[in-house]
Tab-separated table of C-alpha atoms and ligand atoms in Angstrom:
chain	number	residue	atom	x	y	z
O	8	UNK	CA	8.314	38.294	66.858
O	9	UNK	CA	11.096	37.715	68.875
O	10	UNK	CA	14.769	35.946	67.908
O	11	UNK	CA	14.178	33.156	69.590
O	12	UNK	CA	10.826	32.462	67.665
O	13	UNK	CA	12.632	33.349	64.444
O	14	UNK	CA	15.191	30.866	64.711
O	15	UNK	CA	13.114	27.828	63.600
O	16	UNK	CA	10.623	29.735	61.845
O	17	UNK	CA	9.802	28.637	58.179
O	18	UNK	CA	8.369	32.106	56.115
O	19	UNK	CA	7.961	31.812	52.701
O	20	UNK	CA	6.929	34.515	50.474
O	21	UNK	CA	5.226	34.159	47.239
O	22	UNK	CA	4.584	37.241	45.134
O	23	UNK	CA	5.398	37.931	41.044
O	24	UNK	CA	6.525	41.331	41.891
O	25	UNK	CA	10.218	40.728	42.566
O	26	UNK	CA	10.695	44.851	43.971
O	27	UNK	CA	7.642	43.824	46.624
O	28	UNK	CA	9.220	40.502	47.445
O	29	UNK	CA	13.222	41.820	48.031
O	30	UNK	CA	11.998	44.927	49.721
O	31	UNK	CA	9.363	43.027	51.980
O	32	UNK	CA	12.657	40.256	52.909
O	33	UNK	CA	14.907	43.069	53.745
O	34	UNK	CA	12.205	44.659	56.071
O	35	UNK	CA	11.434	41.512	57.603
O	36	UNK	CA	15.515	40.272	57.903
O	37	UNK	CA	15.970	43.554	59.775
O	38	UNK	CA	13.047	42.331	62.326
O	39	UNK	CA	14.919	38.996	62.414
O	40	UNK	CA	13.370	37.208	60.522
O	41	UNK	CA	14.594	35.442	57.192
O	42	UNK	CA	12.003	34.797	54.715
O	43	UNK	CA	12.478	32.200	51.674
O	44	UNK	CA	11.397	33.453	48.256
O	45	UNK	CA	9.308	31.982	45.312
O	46	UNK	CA	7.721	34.199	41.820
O	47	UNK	CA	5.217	31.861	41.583
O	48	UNK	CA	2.607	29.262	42.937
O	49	UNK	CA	4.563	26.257	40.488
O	50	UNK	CA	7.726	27.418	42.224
O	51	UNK	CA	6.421	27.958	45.880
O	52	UNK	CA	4.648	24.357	45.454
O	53	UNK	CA	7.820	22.621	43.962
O	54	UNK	CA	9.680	24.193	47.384
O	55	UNK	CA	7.371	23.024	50.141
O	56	UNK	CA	8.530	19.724	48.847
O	57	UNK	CA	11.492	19.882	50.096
O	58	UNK	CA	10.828	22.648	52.504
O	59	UNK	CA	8.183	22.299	55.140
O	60	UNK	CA	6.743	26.113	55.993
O	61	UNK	CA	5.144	27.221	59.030
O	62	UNK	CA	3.339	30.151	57.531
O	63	UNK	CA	3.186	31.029	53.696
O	64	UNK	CA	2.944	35.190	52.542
O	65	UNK	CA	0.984	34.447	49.229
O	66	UNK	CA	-0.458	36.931	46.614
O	67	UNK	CA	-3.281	36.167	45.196
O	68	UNK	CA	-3.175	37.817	42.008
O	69	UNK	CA	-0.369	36.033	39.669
O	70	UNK	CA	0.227	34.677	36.290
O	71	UNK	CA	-0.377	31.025	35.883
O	72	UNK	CA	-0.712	29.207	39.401
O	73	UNK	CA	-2.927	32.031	41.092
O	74	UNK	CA	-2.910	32.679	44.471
O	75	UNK	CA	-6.156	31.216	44.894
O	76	UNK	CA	-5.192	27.401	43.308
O	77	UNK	CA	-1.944	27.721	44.996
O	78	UNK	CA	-3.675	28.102	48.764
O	79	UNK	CA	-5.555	25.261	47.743
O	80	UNK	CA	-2.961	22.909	47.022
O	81	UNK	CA	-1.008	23.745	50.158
O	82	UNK	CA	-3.612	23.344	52.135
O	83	UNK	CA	-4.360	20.191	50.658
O	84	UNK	CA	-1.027	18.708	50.864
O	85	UNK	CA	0.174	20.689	54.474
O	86	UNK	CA	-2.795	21.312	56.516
O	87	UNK	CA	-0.985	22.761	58.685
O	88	UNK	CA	0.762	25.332	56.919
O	89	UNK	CA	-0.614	28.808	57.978
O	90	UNK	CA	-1.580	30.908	54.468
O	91	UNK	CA	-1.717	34.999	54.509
O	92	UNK	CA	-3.128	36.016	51.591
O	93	UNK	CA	-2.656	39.573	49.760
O	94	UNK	CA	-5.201	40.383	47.657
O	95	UNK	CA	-5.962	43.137	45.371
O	96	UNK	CA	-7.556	46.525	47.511
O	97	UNK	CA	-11.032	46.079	46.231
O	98	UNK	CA	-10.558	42.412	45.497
O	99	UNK	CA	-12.745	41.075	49.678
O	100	UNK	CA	-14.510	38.291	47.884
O	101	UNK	CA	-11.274	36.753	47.175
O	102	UNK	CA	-10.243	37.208	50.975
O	103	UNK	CA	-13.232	35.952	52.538
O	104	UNK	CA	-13.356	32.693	49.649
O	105	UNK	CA	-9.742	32.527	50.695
O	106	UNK	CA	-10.207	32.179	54.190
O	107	UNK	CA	-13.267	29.775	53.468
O	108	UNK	CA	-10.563	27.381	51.510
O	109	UNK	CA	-8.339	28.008	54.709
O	110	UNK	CA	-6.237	30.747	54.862
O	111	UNK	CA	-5.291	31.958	58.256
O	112	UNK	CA	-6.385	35.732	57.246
O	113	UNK	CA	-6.006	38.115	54.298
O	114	UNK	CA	-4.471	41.372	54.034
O	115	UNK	CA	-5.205	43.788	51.006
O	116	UNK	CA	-2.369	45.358	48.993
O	117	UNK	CA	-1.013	47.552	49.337
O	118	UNK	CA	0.125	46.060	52.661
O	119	UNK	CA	1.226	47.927	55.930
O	120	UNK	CA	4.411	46.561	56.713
O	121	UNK	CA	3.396	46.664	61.040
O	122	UNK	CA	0.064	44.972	60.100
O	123	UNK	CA	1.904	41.839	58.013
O	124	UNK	CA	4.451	41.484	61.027
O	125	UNK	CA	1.411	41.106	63.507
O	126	UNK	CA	-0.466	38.750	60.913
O	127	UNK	CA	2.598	36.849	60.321
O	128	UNK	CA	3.318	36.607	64.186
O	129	UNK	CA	-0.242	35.224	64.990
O	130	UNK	CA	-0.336	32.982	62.359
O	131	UNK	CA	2.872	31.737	63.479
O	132	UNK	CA	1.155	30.838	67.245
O	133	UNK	CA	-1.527	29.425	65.888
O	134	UNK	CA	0.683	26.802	63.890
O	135	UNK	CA	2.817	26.373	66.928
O	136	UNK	CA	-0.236	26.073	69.240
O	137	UNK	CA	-1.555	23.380	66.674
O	138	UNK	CA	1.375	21.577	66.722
O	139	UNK	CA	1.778	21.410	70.646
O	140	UNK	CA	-2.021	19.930	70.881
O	141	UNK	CA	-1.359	17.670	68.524
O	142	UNK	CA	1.759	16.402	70.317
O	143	UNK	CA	-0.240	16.708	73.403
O	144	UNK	CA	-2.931	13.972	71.878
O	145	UNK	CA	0.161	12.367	70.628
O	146	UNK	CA	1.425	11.582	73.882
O	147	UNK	CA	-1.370	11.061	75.935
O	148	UNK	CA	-2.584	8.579	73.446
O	149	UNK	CA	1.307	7.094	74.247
O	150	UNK	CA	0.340	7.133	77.641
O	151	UNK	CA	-2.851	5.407	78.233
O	152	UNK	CA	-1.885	2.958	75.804
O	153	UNK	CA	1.254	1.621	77.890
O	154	UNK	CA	-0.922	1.749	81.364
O	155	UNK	CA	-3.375	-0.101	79.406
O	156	UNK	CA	-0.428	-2.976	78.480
O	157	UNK	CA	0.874	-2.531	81.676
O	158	UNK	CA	-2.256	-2.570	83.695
O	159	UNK	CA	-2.701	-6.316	81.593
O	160	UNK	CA	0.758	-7.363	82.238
O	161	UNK	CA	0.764	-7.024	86.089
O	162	UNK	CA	-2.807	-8.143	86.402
O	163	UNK	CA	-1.863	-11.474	84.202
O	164	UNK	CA	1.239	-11.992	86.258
O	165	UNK	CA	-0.480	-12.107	89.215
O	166	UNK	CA	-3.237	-14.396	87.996
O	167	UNK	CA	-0.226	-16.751	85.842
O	168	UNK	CA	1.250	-17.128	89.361
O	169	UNK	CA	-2.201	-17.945	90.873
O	170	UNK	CA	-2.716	-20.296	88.403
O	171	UNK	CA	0.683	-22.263	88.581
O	172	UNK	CA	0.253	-22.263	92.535
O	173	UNK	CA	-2.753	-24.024	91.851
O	174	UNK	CA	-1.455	-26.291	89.409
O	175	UNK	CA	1.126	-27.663	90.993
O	176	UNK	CA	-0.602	-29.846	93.129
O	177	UNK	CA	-2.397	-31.812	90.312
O	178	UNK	CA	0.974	-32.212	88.078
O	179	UNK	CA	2.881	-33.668	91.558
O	180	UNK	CA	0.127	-36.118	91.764
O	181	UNK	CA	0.344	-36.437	87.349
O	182	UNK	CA	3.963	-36.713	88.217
O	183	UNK	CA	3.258	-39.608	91.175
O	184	UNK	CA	1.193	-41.469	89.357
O	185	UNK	CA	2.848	-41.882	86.558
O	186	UNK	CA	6.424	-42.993	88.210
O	187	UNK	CA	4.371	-45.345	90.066
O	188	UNK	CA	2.917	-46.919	86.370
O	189	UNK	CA	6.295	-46.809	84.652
O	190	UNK	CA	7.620	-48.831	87.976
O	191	UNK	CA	5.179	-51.062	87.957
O	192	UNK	CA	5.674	-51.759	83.818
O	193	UNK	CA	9.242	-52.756	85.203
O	194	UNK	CA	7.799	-55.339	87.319
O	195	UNK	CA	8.946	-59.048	86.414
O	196	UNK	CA	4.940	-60.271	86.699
O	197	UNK	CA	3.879	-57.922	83.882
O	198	UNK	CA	6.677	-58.556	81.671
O	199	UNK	CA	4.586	-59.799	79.275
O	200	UNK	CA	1.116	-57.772	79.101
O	201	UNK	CA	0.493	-57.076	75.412
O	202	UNK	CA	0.933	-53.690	74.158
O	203	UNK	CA	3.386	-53.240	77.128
O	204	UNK	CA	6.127	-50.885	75.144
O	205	UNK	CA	3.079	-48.616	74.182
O	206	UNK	CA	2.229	-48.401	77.627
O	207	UNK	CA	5.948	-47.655	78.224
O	208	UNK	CA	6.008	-44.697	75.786
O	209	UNK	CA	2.783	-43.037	76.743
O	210	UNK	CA	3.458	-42.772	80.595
O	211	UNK	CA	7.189	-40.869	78.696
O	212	UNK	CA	5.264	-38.781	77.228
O	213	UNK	CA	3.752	-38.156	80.403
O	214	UNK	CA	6.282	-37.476	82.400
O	215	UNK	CA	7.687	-35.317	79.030
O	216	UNK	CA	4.703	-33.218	79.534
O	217	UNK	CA	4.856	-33.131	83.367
O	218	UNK	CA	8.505	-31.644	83.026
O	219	UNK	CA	7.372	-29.199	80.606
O	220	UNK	CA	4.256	-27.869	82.896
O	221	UNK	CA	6.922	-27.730	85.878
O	222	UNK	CA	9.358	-25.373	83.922
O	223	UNK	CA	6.180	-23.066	83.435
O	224	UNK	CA	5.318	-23.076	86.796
O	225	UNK	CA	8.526	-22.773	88.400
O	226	UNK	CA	9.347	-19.646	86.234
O	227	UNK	CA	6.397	-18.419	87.132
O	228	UNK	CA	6.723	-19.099	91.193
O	229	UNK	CA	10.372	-18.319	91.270
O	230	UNK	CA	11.635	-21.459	91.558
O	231	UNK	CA	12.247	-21.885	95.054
O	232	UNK	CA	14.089	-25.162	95.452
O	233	UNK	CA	15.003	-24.690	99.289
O	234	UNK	CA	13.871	-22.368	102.100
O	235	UNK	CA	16.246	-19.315	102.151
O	236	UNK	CA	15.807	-16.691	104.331
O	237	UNK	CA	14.866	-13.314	102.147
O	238	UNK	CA	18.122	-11.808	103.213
O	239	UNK	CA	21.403	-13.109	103.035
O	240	UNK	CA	24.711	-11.619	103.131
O	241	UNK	CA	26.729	-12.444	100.063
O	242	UNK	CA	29.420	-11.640	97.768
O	243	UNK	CA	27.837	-10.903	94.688
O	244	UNK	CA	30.623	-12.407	93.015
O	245	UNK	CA	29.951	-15.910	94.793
O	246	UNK	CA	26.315	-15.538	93.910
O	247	UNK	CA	27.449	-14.914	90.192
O	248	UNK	CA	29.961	-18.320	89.937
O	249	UNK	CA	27.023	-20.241	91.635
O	250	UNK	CA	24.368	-19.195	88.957
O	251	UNK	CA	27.047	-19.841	86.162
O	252	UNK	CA	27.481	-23.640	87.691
O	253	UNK	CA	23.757	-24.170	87.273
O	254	UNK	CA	23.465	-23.646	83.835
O	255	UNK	CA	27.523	-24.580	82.844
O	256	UNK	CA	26.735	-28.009	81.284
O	257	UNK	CA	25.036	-26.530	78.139
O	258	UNK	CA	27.797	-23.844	77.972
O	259	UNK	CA	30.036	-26.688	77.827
O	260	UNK	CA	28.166	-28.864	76.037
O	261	UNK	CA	28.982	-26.088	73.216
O	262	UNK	CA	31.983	-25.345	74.204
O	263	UNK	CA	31.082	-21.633	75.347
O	264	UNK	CA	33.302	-19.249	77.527
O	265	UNK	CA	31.819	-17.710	80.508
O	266	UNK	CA	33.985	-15.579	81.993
O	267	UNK	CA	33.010	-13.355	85.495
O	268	UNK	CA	34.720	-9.794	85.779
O	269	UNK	CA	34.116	-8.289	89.164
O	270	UNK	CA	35.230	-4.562	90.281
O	271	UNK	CA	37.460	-4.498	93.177
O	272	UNK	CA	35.221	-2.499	95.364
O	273	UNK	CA	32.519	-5.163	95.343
O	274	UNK	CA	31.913	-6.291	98.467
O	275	UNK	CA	29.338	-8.565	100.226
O	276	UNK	CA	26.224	-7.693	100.561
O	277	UNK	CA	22.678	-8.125	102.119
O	278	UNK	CA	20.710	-10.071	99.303
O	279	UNK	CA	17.826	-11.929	98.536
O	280	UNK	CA	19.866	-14.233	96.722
O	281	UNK	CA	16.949	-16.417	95.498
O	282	UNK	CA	15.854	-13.577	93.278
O	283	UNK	CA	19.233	-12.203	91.988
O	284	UNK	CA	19.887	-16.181	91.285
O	285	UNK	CA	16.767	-16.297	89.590
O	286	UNK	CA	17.608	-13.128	87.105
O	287	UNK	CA	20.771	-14.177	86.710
O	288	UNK	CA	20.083	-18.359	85.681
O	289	UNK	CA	17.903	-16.610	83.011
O	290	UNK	CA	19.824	-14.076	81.485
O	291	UNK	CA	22.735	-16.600	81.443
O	292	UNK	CA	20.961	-19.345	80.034
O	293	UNK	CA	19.387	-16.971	77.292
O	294	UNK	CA	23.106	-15.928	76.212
O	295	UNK	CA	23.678	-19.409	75.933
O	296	UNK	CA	20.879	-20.620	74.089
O	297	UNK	CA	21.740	-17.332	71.289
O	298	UNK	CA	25.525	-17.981	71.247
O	299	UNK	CA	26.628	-20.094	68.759
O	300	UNK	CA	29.451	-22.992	69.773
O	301	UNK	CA	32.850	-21.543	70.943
O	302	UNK	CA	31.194	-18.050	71.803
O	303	UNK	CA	31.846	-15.920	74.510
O	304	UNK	CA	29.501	-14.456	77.421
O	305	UNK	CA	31.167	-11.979	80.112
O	306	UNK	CA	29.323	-11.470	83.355
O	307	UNK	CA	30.542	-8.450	84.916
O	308	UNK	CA	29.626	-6.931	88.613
O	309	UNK	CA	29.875	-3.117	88.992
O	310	UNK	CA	29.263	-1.161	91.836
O	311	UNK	CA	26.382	1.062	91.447
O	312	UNK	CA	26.467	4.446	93.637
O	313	UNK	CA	25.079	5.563	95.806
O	314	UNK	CA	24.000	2.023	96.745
O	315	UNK	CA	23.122	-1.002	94.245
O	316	UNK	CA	24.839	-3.270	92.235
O	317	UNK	CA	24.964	-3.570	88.266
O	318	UNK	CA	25.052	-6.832	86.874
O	319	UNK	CA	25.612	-6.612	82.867
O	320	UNK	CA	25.653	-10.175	80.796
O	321	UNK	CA	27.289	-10.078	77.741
O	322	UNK	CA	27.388	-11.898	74.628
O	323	UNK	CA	28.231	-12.662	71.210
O	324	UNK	CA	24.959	-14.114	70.260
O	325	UNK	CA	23.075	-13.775	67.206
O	326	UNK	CA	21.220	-10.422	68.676
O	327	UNK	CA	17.629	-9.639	69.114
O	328	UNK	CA	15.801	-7.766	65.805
O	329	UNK	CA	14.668	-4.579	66.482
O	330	UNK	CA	11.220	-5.302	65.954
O	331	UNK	CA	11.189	-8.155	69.137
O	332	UNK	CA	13.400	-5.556	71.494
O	333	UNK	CA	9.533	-4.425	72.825
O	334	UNK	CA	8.324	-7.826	72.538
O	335	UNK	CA	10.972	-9.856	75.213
O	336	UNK	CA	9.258	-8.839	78.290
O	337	UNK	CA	6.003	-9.927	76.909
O	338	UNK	CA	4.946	-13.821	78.717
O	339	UNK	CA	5.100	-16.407	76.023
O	340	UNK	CA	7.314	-14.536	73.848
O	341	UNK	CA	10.193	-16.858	72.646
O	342	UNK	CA	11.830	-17.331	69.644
O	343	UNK	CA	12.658	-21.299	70.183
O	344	UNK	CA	10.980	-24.165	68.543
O	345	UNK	CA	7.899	-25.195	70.135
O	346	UNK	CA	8.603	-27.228	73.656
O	347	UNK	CA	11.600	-25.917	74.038
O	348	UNK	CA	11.412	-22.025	75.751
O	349	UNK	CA	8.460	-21.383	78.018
O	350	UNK	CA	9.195	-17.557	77.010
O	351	UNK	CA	9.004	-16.763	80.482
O	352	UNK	CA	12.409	-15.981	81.440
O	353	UNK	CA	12.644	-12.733	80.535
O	354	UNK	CA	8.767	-11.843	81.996
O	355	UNK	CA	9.649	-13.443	85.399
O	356	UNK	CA	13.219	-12.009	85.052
O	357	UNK	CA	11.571	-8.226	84.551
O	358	UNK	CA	9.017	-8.997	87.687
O	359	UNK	CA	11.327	-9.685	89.808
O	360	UNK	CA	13.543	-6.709	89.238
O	361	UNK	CA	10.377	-4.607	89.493
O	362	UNK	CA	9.538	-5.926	92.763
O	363	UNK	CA	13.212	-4.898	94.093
O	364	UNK	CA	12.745	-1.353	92.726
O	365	UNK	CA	15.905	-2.159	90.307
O	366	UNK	CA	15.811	-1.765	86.006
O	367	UNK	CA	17.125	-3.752	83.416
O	368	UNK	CA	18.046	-2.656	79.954
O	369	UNK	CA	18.636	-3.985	76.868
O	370	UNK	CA	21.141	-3.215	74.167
O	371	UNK	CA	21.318	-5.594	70.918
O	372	UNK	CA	23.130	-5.887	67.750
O	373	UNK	CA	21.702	-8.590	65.272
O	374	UNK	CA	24.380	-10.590	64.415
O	375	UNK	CA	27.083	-8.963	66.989
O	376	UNK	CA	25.464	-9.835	70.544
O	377	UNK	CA	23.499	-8.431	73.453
O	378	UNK	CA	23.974	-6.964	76.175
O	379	UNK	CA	21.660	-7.004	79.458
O	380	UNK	CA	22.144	-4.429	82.251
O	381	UNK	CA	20.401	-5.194	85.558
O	382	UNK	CA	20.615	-2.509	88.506
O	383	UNK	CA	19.600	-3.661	91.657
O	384	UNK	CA	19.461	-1.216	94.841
O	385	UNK	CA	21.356	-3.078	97.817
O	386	UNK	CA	19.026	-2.548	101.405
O	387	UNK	CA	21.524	-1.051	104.176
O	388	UNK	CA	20.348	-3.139	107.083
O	389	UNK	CA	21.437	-1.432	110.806
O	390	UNK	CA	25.027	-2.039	111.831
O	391	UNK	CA	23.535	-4.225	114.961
O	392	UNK	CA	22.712	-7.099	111.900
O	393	UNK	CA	25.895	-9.107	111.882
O	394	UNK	CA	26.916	-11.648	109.075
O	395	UNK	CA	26.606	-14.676	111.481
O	396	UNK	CA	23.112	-13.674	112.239
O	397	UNK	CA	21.367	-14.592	109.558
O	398	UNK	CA	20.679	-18.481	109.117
O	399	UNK	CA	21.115	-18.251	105.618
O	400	UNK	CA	24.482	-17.165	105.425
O	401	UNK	CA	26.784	-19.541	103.417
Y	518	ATP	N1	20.734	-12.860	74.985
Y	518	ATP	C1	19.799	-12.977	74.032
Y	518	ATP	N2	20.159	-12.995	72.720
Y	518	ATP	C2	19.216	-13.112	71.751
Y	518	ATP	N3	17.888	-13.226	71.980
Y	518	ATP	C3	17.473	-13.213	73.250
Y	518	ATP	C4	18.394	-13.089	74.341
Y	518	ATP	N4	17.675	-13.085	75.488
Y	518	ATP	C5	16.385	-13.218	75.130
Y	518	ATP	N5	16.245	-13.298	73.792
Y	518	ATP	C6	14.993	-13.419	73.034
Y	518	ATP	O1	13.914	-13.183	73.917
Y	518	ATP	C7	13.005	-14.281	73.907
Y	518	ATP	C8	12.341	-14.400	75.255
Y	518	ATP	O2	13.276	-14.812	76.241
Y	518	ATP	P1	12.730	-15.533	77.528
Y	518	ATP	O3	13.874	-15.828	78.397
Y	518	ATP	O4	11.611	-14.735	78.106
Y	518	ATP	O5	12.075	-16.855	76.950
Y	518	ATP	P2	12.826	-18.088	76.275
Y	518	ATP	O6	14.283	-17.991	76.542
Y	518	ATP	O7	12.390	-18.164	74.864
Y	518	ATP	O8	12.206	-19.301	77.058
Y	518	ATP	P3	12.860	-19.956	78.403
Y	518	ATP	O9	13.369	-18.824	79.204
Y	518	ATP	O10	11.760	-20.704	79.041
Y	518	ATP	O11	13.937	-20.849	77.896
Y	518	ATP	C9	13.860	-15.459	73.478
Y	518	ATP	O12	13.089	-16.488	72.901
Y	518	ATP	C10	14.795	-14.805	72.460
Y	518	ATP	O13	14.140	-14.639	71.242
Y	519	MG	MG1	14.950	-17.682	78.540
């Protein structure tokens, strides 16, 4: 066995006989290796406790625990502990009912010191060899089961944005329909139908519902309000203030701090700023909805070699629970009363940064705040592309 297979390795060696025991240690210390020591099964069972063995010397013939009830117990309580038993020189049966009850192999006494090395040395592979199949399984099983959820993710984004294309058309004409009622409940000649404030309240709830459908659908369309071109060239930093204005009145509202930190070797860049605005309006307005009154969220903008931008939001919200860190990616996964988060933010939010090759990670402290990191790789357009070409330049 070499060193560097000896470093980790876990021998323990069980035997009465304390001469065999200290003379077998020092022969196998001098090969590198450093066996533990126990006089009996009760003692080498009370160990593995505490101490988890890769391979286990064991003699068979002892007083009180034998050899025999000792294997068992390991075996039953570390499968996948290796067991070399050493029996007596006429004593087979034992051997071969050993090995049936799961020893790795039996050597008779009196042992050949060459022969135990070897045994000890296979029955060391065989436990590491176990061990890497087993994380093998371990990992493949890991595997298939996140290309299975993200197989289902990407295939129900696609449909959820199918299906809010689709549904738009039929909540405009919802929407339509039921201005045109609650205008014509304003008109002087129906003043005074019967049942006429009823009427009033059902077309709010309505329109209540309409609003709520729209959130859903713009989250899951991105929102476009107007036409941009995909491309425009941008300071990050005026792309940052603008996504802070849209969602400042509830900051205010609870008297929240937003504060923007750029780096000074920001500079403008080529941008799809519908997206970027569309990551950053959610991450914002999720620090604000988790920060309690007079908190405190911090935008900054990094540059991100060799070319991208970092975008990290910051605040001093109440924190995400472990447990949920897997979970906020997930569509429909919100912790706000009913009607109030569509729980799409942060699946939208995560789409969109796939689509631009970018990442975005999340680090959280219940009760202290959260932090989200966005990287987004910046497109180097040819030098011919000037800022004034673009229409969308502002
Ligand atoms: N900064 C944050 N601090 C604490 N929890 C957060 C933060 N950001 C997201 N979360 C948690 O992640 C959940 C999902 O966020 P996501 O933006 O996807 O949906 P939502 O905010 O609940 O709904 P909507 O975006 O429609 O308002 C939230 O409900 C909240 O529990
Ligand atoms: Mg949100």
């Amino acid at each position: 066995m070499d060193s560097g297979q000896s470093a980790s390795f876990q021998l323990l060696l069980v035997d009465d006989e304390t001469d065999f025991r200290s003379t077998l240690t020092k022969r196998l210390s001098r090969r590198g290796i450093n066996a533990h020591q126990a006089e009996s099964g009760e003692t080498a069972i009370d160990f593995l406790v505490t101490h988890p063995m890769d391979v286990v010397v064991l003699d068979v013939k002892m007083p009180g625990m034998d050899g025999m009830e000792t294997l068992r117990h390991i075996k039953q309580r570390y499968p996948q502990t290796e067991v070399i038993l050493l029996t007596g020189h006429t004593a087979t049966r034992d051997g071969i009912e050993g090995i049936k009850a799961g020893a790795f192999d039996y050597l008779s006494k009196p042992v050949e010191f060459e022969h135990l090395l070897e045994k000890i040395k296979q029955a060391f592979e065989k436990k590491q060899r176990t061990e890497e199949r087993r994380l093998e399984a371990e990992y493949k099983a890991h595997i298939e089961q996140q290309m299975i959820a993200t197989e289902r993710l990407a295939a129900l984004g696609t449909l959820a944005a199918g299906v809010a294309h689709e549904i738009n058309n039929p909540l405009a004409i919802i929407n339509e329909a039921s201005g045109y009622l609650s205008s014509l409940l304003e008109k002087p000649e129906l003043a005074d139908i019967p049942r006429k404030e009823q009427m009033g309240r059902a077309v709010e709830k309505i329109q209540k519902g309409v609003k709520r459908a729209r959130a859903i659908t713009h989250q899951l369309l991105g929102s476009v309000r107007k036409p941009e071109p995909v491309l425009v060239h941008m300071h990050p930093n005026d792309l940052v203030d603008e996504s802070i204005q849209l969602v400042s009145k509830e900051a205010k509202d609870k008297e929240i701090s937003i504060t923007r930190e750029s780096a000074k070797d920001v500079r403008a860049v080529w941008i799809n700023a519908n997206q970027i605005r569309q990551i950053l309006i959610n991450l914002i307005a999720n620090a604000i909805h988790a920060t309690a009154p007079n908190g405190q969220i911090t935008i900054s903008i990094k540059k991100r070699e060799p070319n991208g931008i970092t975008l990290v939001v910051q605040d001093t919200g109440k924190g995400i629970p472990k447990e949920n860190l897997d979970k906020i990616f997930e569509p429909f996964f919100s912790d706000k009363p009913p009607g109030q988060g569509t729980g799409l933010g942060l699946f939208v939010t995560k789409e969109i940064v796939d689509k631009l090759d970018g990442s975005i990670k999340v680090d959280s402290r219940v009760g202290e705040g959260t932090t989200m990191t966005v990287h987004i790789p910046i497109q180097h357009l040819e030098s011919q592309r000037q800022r004034g070409d673009d229409v969308g330049h502002q």
